[in-house]
Coordinates of C-alpha atoms and ligand atoms in Angstrom, one line a residue:
M1 CA -22.2 14.8 -38.5
T2 CA -20.3 17.8 -37.1
A3 CA -16.7 17.4 -36.0
L4 CA -17.9 17.8 -32.4
T5 CA -20.4 15.0 -32.4
S6 CA -18.2 12.6 -34.4
Q7 CA -15.5 12.7 -31.6
K8 CA -15.5 9.4 -29.7
T9 CA -15.9 9.6 -26.0
V10 CA -13.3 7.4 -24.3
Q11 CA -15.0 5.3 -21.6
L12 CA -12.9 5.1 -18.5
P13 CA -12.6 1.7 -16.8
L14 CA -15.0 1.3 -13.9
W15 CA -12.2 1.4 -11.4
R16 CA -11.0 4.8 -12.7
Q17 CA -14.5 6.2 -12.5
I18 CA -14.7 5.0 -8.9
Q19 CA -11.2 6.4 -8.1
R20 CA -12.4 9.8 -9.4
Q21 CA -14.9 9.9 -6.5
N22 CA -12.2 9.7 -3.8
F23 CA -12.4 12.3 -1.1
L24 CA -9.7 14.9 -1.8
R25 CA -11.1 17.9 0.0
W26 CA -11.3 18.5 3.7
D27 CA -14.7 20.2 3.6
D28 CA -16.4 17.3 1.7
L29 CA -14.9 14.8 4.1
V30 CA -15.7 16.4 7.4
E31 CA -19.3 17.0 6.1
Y32 CA -19.6 13.3 5.1
L33 CA -18.2 12.1 8.4
Q34 CA -20.6 14.4 10.3
L35 CA -17.8 15.6 12.5
S36 CA -18.9 18.1 15.2
S37 CA -17.3 21.6 15.0
E38 CA -15.0 20.5 17.9
L39 CA -13.8 17.4 16.1
R40 CA -13.4 19.3 12.8
Q41 CA -10.7 21.4 14.5
K42 CA -8.6 18.2 14.9
V43 CA -8.6 17.5 11.1
L44 CA -5.9 19.3 9.1
P45 CA -7.5 21.2 6.2
K46 CA -4.3 20.7 4.3
G47 CA -1.9 18.0 5.3
R48 CA 1.6 18.0 3.9
F49 CA 0.6 14.7 2.3
P50 CA -2.8 15.5 0.6
L51 CA -6.0 13.8 1.6
N52 CA -6.9 11.0 -0.8
L53 CA -9.5 8.5 0.5
P54 CA -11.7 6.1 -1.5
R55 CA -15.4 6.2 -0.8
R56 CA -15.5 2.5 0.1
L57 CA -13.1 3.2 3.0
A58 CA -14.9 6.4 4.1
Q59 CA -18.1 4.4 4.3
K60 CA -16.5 2.2 6.9
I61 CA -15.6 5.1 9.2
Q62 CA -17.8 5.6 12.3
K63 CA -19.6 9.0 12.0
N64 CA -18.6 11.8 14.3
S65 CA -15.6 10.0 15.7
I66 CA -11.9 10.9 15.5
N67 CA -10.7 7.6 17.0
D68 CA -11.9 5.3 14.3
P69 CA -9.1 3.0 13.1
I70 CA -9.8 3.6 9.4
L71 CA -10.0 7.4 9.9
R72 CA -6.7 7.4 11.7
Q73 CA -5.0 5.7 8.8
F74 CA -6.2 8.1 6.1
V75 CA -7.4 11.4 7.5
P76 CA -4.7 14.1 8.3
L77 CA -5.0 15.0 12.0
Q78 CA -3.4 17.8 14.0
E79 CA -1.0 15.3 15.5
E80 CA 0.9 15.3 12.2
E81 CA 2.2 18.8 12.9
T82 CA 4.2 17.6 16.0
L83 CA 7.9 17.5 15.2
T84 CA 9.7 14.6 17.0
D85 CA 13.4 14.0 17.5
G86 CA 14.6 10.9 15.7
Y87 CA 11.9 11.3 13.0
T88 CA 13.0 12.4 9.5
L89 CA 11.4 13.0 6.1
E90 CA 13.3 10.1 4.5
P91 CA 13.9 7.5 7.2
L92 CA 14.8 4.6 4.8
Q93 CA 17.2 6.6 2.7
D94 CA 15.9 5.0 -0.5
P95 CA 17.4 7.6 -2.9
K96 CA 20.9 6.2 -1.9
F97 CA 19.9 2.9 -3.5
L98 CA 18.7 4.2 -6.9
Q99 CA 20.4 2.4 -9.8
S100 CA 18.4 4.1 -12.5
K101 CA 15.8 6.8 -12.2
K102 CA 13.1 4.5 -10.9
L103 CA 14.9 1.4 -9.8
L104 CA 16.1 0.6 -6.2
H105 CA 18.5 -2.2 -5.7
K106 CA 18.8 -2.7 -1.9
Y107 CA 18.7 -6.5 -1.4
Q108 CA 20.5 -9.3 -3.1
G109 CA 18.6 -11.0 -5.9
R110 CA 15.8 -8.5 -5.8
A111 CA 15.2 -5.0 -7.1
L112 CA 12.3 -2.7 -6.8
I113 CA 10.7 -0.5 -9.5
L114 CA 9.0 2.7 -8.3
T115 CA 6.4 2.4 -11.0
T116 CA 4.5 5.5 -10.2
S117 CA 3.9 8.0 -7.4
A118 CA 0.2 7.6 -7.5
C119 CA -1.9 5.5 -5.1
A120 CA -5.5 4.5 -4.6
M121 CA -5.3 6.2 -1.2
H122 CA -2.9 8.2 0.9
C123 CA -1.9 6.5 4.2
R124 CA -0.8 8.9 6.8
F125 CA 2.1 6.7 8.0
C126 CA 3.5 6.1 4.6
F127 CA 7.3 6.1 4.5
R128 CA 7.3 7.3 0.9
Q129 CA 5.1 10.3 1.5
N130 CA 8.0 12.7 1.1
Y131 CA 9.8 10.8 -1.7
S132 CA 10.6 13.0 -4.7
Y133 CA 9.5 10.7 -7.6
E134 CA 11.0 10.8 -11.0
T135 CA 8.1 11.7 -13.3
E136 CA 9.9 12.9 -16.5
T137 CA 10.9 9.6 -17.9
I138 CA 8.1 7.7 -19.6
G139 CA 8.5 4.0 -19.7
F140 CA 10.9 1.7 -18.0
E141 CA 13.7 1.2 -20.6
D142 CA 16.6 2.3 -18.3
D143 CA 15.3 0.1 -15.5
L144 CA 14.9 -2.9 -17.8
T145 CA 18.4 -2.4 -19.1
Y146 CA 19.8 -2.4 -15.6
I147 CA 17.8 -5.6 -14.7
A148 CA 19.0 -7.3 -17.9
Q149 CA 22.6 -6.6 -17.0
E150 CA 22.3 -7.8 -13.3
T151 CA 22.0 -11.5 -13.8
D152 CA 21.6 -12.3 -10.1
L153 CA 18.2 -10.5 -10.1
S154 CA 15.6 -13.2 -9.9
E155 CA 12.8 -11.2 -8.5
I156 CA 11.4 -7.8 -9.5
I157 CA 9.2 -5.9 -7.1
L158 CA 6.6 -3.5 -8.6
S159 CA 5.9 -0.9 -6.0
G160 CA 5.5 2.9 -6.0
G161 CA 3.1 4.5 -5.1
D162 CA 0.9 1.7 -6.2
P163 CA 1.7 -0.2 -9.4
L164 CA -2.0 -0.8 -9.9
S165 CA -2.3 3.0 -10.5
L166 CA -0.8 2.3 -13.9
N167 CA -3.2 1.5 -16.7
D168 CA -3.3 -2.0 -18.1
G169 CA -1.4 -1.1 -21.2
Q170 CA 1.5 0.3 -19.1
L171 CA 1.5 -2.7 -16.9
Q172 CA 1.4 -5.0 -19.9
S173 CA 4.3 -3.3 -21.6
L174 CA 6.4 -3.5 -18.3
L175 CA 5.6 -7.2 -17.9
Q176 CA 6.5 -7.8 -21.6
G177 CA 9.8 -6.1 -21.0
L178 CA 10.5 -8.4 -18.0
E179 CA 9.4 -11.4 -20.0
L180 CA 12.4 -10.9 -22.2
I181 CA 14.9 -11.2 -19.3
P182 CA 15.3 -15.0 -18.6
H183 CA 17.0 -14.6 -15.2
V184 CA 13.9 -12.8 -13.8
K185 CA 11.8 -15.6 -12.3
R186 CA 9.3 -13.8 -10.3
V187 CA 7.4 -10.5 -10.4
R188 CA 6.0 -9.3 -7.1
F189 CA 3.2 -6.7 -6.9
H190 CA 2.9 -4.6 -3.7
T191 CA -0.5 -3.0 -3.7
R192 CA -3.1 -1.5 -1.5
F193 CA -5.6 -1.0 -4.3
P194 CA -7.7 -4.1 -3.6
I195 CA -8.5 -2.7 -0.1
G196 CA -9.7 0.7 -1.4
I197 CA -10.9 -0.1 -5.0
P198 CA -11.3 -3.9 -5.4
E199 CA -12.8 -3.2 -8.9
R200 CA -9.2 -2.6 -10.0
L201 CA -8.9 -6.4 -10.3
D202 CA -11.0 -6.6 -13.4
D203 CA -11.0 -8.9 -16.4
S204 CA -8.6 -6.7 -18.3
F205 CA -6.1 -6.6 -15.5
L206 CA -6.4 -10.4 -15.0
Q207 CA -5.6 -10.9 -18.7
V208 CA -2.4 -8.9 -18.3
L209 CA -1.3 -11.1 -15.4
E210 CA -2.3 -14.3 -17.2
A211 CA -0.2 -13.4 -20.2
S212 CA 3.0 -13.4 -18.1
S213 CA 5.0 -16.6 -17.9
K214 CA 6.8 -15.4 -14.8
Q215 CA 5.6 -16.5 -11.3
I216 CA 3.6 -13.6 -10.0
V217 CA 3.2 -12.9 -6.3
F218 CA 0.8 -10.4 -4.8
I219 CA 1.4 -8.7 -1.5
I220 CA -1.5 -6.7 -0.3
H221 CA -1.4 -4.3 2.6
C222 CA -4.3 -4.5 5.1
N223 CA -4.0 -3.1 8.6
H224 CA -7.4 -3.7 10.1
P225 CA -10.0 -6.4 9.8
R226 CA -12.6 -3.8 8.8
E227 CA -10.7 -3.2 5.6
L228 CA -11.3 -6.7 4.5
D229 CA -14.8 -7.4 3.3
S230 CA -16.5 -9.8 1.0
D231 CA -16.0 -7.6 -2.1
V232 CA -12.2 -7.4 -1.3
A233 CA -12.1 -11.2 -0.7
D234 CA -14.0 -11.9 -3.9
A235 CA -11.6 -9.7 -5.9
L236 CA -8.6 -11.4 -4.4
K237 CA -10.1 -14.8 -5.2
R238 CA -10.0 -13.9 -8.9
V239 CA -6.2 -13.4 -8.6
Q240 CA -5.7 -16.6 -6.6
K241 CA -7.6 -18.6 -9.2
L242 CA -4.7 -17.7 -11.6
G243 CA -2.3 -19.6 -9.3
I244 CA -0.9 -16.4 -7.8
P245 CA -0.1 -16.5 -4.1
V246 CA -1.6 -13.6 -2.2
L247 CA 0.1 -12.5 1.1
N248 CA -0.5 -9.6 3.4
Q249 CA 1.7 -7.1 5.2
T250 CA 0.5 -5.0 8.1
V251 CA 2.0 -1.9 9.7
L252 CA 1.6 -1.9 13.5
L253 CA 0.0 1.4 14.3
K254 CA -1.0 2.9 17.7
G255 CA -4.8 3.6 17.8
V256 CA -5.4 1.4 14.7
N257 CA -4.3 -2.2 15.4
D258 CA -2.1 -2.3 18.5
D259 CA -4.5 -4.7 20.1
E260 CA -4.6 -8.5 20.6
A261 CA -8.2 -9.0 19.5
I262 CA -7.9 -6.8 16.4
L263 CA -4.7 -8.5 15.2
L264 CA -6.1 -11.9 15.9
E265 CA -9.3 -11.1 13.9
L266 CA -7.2 -9.7 11.1
S267 CA -5.1 -12.8 10.9
E268 CA -8.1 -15.1 11.0
S269 CA -10.0 -13.0 8.3
L270 CA -7.0 -13.0 6.0
V271 CA -6.5 -16.7 6.3
Q272 CA -10.2 -17.2 5.7
A273 CA -9.7 -15.2 2.4
G274 CA -6.8 -17.4 1.5
V275 CA -4.3 -14.7 2.2
L276 CA -1.3 -15.4 4.4
P277 CA -0.2 -12.8 6.9
Y278 CA 3.5 -12.3 6.1
Y279 CA 5.0 -9.3 7.9
L280 CA 3.9 -7.1 10.8
H281 CA 6.0 -4.0 10.3
L282 CA 7.1 -1.7 13.1
H283 CA 6.4 1.8 11.6
D284 CA 9.1 3.8 9.9
L285 CA 10.1 7.0 11.7
V286 CA 8.7 9.5 9.2
Q287 CA 8.3 13.0 10.6
G288 CA 4.7 13.7 11.5
T289 CA 3.9 10.1 12.4
A290 CA 5.1 9.7 16.0
H291 CA 1.5 9.4 17.2
F292 CA 1.5 5.9 15.5
L293 CA 4.5 4.6 17.4
V294 CA 4.2 1.2 19.1
S295 CA 7.2 0.0 21.0
D296 CA 9.2 -3.1 20.1
E297 CA 8.2 -4.7 23.4
R298 CA 4.5 -4.2 22.8
G299 CA 5.0 -5.6 19.2
K300 CA 6.6 -8.7 20.7
E301 CA 3.8 -9.1 23.2
L302 CA 1.2 -8.9 20.4
V303 CA 3.0 -11.5 18.2
Q304 CA 3.4 -13.8 21.1
Y305 CA -0.3 -13.6 21.8
L306 CA -1.0 -14.6 18.2
H307 CA 1.4 -17.5 18.5
K308 CA -0.7 -18.8 21.4
H309 CA -4.1 -18.2 19.8
T310 CA -3.9 -19.1 16.2
S311 CA -2.2 -21.4 13.7
G312 CA 1.5 -20.9 13.0
Y313 CA 0.9 -19.9 9.4
A314 CA -1.5 -17.1 10.5
V315 CA 1.3 -15.4 12.6
P316 CA 3.1 -12.6 10.8
R317 CA 6.8 -12.0 11.4
L318 CA 7.6 -8.8 13.4
V319 CA 10.1 -6.8 11.4
R320 CA 11.5 -3.3 10.8
E321 CA 13.4 -1.9 8.0
V322 CA 16.9 -0.6 8.8
P323 CA 18.6 1.2 6.0
G324 CA 21.7 -0.6 4.7
Q325 CA 20.6 -4.0 6.0
P326 CA 20.5 -6.8 3.5
G327 CA 16.8 -7.6 4.2
K328 CA 14.1 -6.7 6.8
T329 CA 15.4 -7.0 10.4
L330 CA 13.5 -9.6 12.3
I331 CA 12.5 -8.4 15.8
L332 CA 10.8 -11.6 16.9
Ligands
LIG401 S1 -0.8 2.9 -0.7 FE1 1.2 2.3 0.0 S2 2.6 3.7 -1.1 FE2 0.5 4.6 -1.2 S3 0.4 6.0 0.5 FE3 -0.4 4.0 1.2 S4 1.3 3.0 2.1 FE4 2.1 4.7 0.9

């Protein structure tokens, strides 16, 4: 056998293979969406935040339309080039709260690890789209040391980027590190992966979760009922079967979900999938996202509508993040 033929080919997990098929290029996407030459002009060939869209979500977009709620969340549009007063590149001032290279300590009892800059998809409204992530340090030793010293930290939030972008070995080693810190009671995952690539919740990942003795909490991020389909619900069910609560947060976005019927359908579909709607976030004032703005008053109207039309546990709390505040600021 020659050296070449004896080399083992490493088989990527299915979810990685699927992720590699994401749309990353303007020309592939506008072709796929069958956009007319007039509509193509409205899509930015190169957004400041690069295009990254899983096929599953692209398949849900109406062809030859620029107003589709899925498209508006993920496809860079000309509107992003409008500069607006009051909008900045870093509205939440996260770097001020860094305690180690990857750990943010903003709230009492909780700290957040920026596990990675990578995501399953790139959302146009993301408040971390301009964040300069630390990528030189491999592993989480410094962050774990900080957590071990801060004995009031009972919950660690794994965010990013998306923590599920890490491979299972990396996640396992991080969870094993947390396992050794007795005052950490809970580990919370914030992830949008299940919406774009539900295959990520595979047996290998579930074994990583199962091996942890900490209470795990899953927060997914779903903004529109069309994001939630039976494949997504089935994948989440696998997590729920491990005794892991799954909650959802939504960002309120003009042209996506600022509508009574859509939010009601979203809440009902989430509850049907065993997922509790948790927060409805007013969007963060990131430069280039002013076209998504929904006023506080409209947000209140929408939540009041939900109060009248569905069960109390299906009504998310309307909040915004204000830098320096000890938690989310409740608007209603
Ligand atoms: S998945 Fe989350 S972190 Fe990643 S771009 Fe979307 S909103 Fe931002």
